PDB file of C-alpha atoms in Angstrom:
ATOM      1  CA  UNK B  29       0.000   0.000   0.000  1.00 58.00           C
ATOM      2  CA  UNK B  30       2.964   2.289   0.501  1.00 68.00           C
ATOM      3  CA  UNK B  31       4.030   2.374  -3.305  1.00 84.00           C
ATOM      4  CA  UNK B  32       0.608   3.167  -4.210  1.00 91.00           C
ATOM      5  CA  UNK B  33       0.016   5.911  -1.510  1.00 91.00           C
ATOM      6  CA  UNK B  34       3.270   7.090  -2.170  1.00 93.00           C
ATOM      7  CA  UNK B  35       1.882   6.836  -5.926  1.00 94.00           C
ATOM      8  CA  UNK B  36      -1.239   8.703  -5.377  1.00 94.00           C
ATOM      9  CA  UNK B  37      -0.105  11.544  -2.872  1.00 94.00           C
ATOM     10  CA  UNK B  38       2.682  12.833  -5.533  1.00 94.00           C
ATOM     11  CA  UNK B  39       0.443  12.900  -8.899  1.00 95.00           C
ATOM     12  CA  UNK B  40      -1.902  14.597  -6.083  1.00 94.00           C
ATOM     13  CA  UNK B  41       0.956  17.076  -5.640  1.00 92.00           C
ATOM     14  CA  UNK B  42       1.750  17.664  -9.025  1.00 93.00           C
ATOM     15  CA  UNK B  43      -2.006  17.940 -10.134  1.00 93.00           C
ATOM     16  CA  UNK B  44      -2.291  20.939  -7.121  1.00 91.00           C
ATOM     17  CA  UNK B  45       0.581  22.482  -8.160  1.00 88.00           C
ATOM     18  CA  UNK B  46       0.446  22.909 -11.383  1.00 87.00           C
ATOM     19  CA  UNK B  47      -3.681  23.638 -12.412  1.00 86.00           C
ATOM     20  CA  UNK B  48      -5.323  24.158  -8.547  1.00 84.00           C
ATOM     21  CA  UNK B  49      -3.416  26.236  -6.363  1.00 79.00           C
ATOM     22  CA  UNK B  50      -1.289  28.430  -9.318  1.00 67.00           C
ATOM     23  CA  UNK B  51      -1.543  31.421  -6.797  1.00 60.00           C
ATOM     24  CA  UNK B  52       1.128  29.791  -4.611  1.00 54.00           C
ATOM     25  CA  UNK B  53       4.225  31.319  -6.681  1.00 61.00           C
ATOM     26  CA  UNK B  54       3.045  34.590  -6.233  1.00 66.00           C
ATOM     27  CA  UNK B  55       5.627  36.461  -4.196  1.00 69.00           C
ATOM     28  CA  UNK B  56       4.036  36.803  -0.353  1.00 68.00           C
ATOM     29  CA  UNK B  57       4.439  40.084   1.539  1.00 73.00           C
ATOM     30  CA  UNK B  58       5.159  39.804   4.709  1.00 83.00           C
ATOM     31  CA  UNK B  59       6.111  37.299   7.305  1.00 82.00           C
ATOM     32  CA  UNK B  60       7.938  34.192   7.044  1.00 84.00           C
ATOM     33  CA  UNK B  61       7.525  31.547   4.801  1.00 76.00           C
ATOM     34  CA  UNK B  62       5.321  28.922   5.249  1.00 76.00           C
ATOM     35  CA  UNK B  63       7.224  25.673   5.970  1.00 83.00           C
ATOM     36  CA  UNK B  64       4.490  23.839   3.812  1.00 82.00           C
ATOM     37  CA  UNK B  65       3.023  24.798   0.915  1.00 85.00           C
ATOM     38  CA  UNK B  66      -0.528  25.139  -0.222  1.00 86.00           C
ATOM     39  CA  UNK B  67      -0.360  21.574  -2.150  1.00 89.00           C
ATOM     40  CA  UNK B  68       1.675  20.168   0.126  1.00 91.00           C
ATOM     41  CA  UNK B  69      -0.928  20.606   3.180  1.00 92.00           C
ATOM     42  CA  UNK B  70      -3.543  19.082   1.243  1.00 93.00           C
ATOM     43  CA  UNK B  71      -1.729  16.173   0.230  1.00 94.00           C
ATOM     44  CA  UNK B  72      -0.949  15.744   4.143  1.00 94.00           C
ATOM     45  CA  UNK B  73      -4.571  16.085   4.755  1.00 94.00           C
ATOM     46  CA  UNK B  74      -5.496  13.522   2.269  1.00 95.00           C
ATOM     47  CA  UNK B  75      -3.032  10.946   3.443  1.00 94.00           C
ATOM     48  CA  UNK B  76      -4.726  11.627   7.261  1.00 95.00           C
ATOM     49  CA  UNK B  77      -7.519  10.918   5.587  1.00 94.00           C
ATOM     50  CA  UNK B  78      -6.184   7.752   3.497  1.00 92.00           C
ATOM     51  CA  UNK B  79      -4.161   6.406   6.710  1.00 92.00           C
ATOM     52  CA  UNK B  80      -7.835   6.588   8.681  1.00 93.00           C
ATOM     53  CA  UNK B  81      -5.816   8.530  11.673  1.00 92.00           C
ATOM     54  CA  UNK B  82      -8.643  10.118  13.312  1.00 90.00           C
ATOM     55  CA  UNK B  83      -6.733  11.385  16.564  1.00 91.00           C
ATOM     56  CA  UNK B  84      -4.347  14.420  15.564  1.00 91.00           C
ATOM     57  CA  UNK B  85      -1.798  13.005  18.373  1.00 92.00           C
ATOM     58  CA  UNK B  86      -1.349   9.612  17.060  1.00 92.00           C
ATOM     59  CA  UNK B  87      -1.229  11.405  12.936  1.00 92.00           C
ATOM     60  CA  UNK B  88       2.051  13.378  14.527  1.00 91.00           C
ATOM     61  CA  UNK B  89       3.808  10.316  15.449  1.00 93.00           C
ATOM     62  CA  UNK B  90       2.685   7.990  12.148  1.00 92.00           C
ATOM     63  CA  UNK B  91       2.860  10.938   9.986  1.00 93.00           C
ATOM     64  CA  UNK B  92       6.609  11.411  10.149  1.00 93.00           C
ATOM     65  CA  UNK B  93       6.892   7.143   9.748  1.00 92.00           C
ATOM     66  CA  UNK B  94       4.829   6.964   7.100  1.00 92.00           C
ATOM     67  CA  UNK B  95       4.899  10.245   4.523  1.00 93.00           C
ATOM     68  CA  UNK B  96       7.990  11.677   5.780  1.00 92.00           C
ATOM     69  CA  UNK B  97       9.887  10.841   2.779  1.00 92.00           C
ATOM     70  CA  UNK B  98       7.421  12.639   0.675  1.00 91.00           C
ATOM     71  CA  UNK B  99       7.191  16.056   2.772  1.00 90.00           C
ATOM     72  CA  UNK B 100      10.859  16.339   4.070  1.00 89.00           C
ATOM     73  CA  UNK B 101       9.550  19.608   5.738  1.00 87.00           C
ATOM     74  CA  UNK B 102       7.215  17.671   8.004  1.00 82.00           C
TER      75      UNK B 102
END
């Protein structure tokens, strides 16, 4: 299930990133960067989602296990 989650998550990504969210490469203002971007967060989302992790305390320990190869920025 990995491969195809793995699979799913980055044409996900690359679907997001290139027709959804095209606003993201607009220059932001002020503050500090965002350590994830808008495509990225959904993807997360969705694998919560996928993964059936219902408590948000037991997603932050799996979700470094399980995606963190995908989202380095975790």
């Amino acid at each position: 299930m990995t491969k195809d989650l793995d699979a799913l998550l980055t044409a996900l990504y690359v679907y997001l990133d290139d027709h959804v969210l095209p606003s993201a490469r607009q220059p932001r203002k002020r503050g500090p960067a965002p350590l994830l971007t808008d495509a990225e967060l959904v993807c997360v989302a969705i694998a919560q989602v996928l993964l059936r992790c219902d408590d948000e305390r037991h997603w932050l320990r799996v979700a470094p296990r399980r995606i963190g190869h995908l989202f380095p920025r975790l």
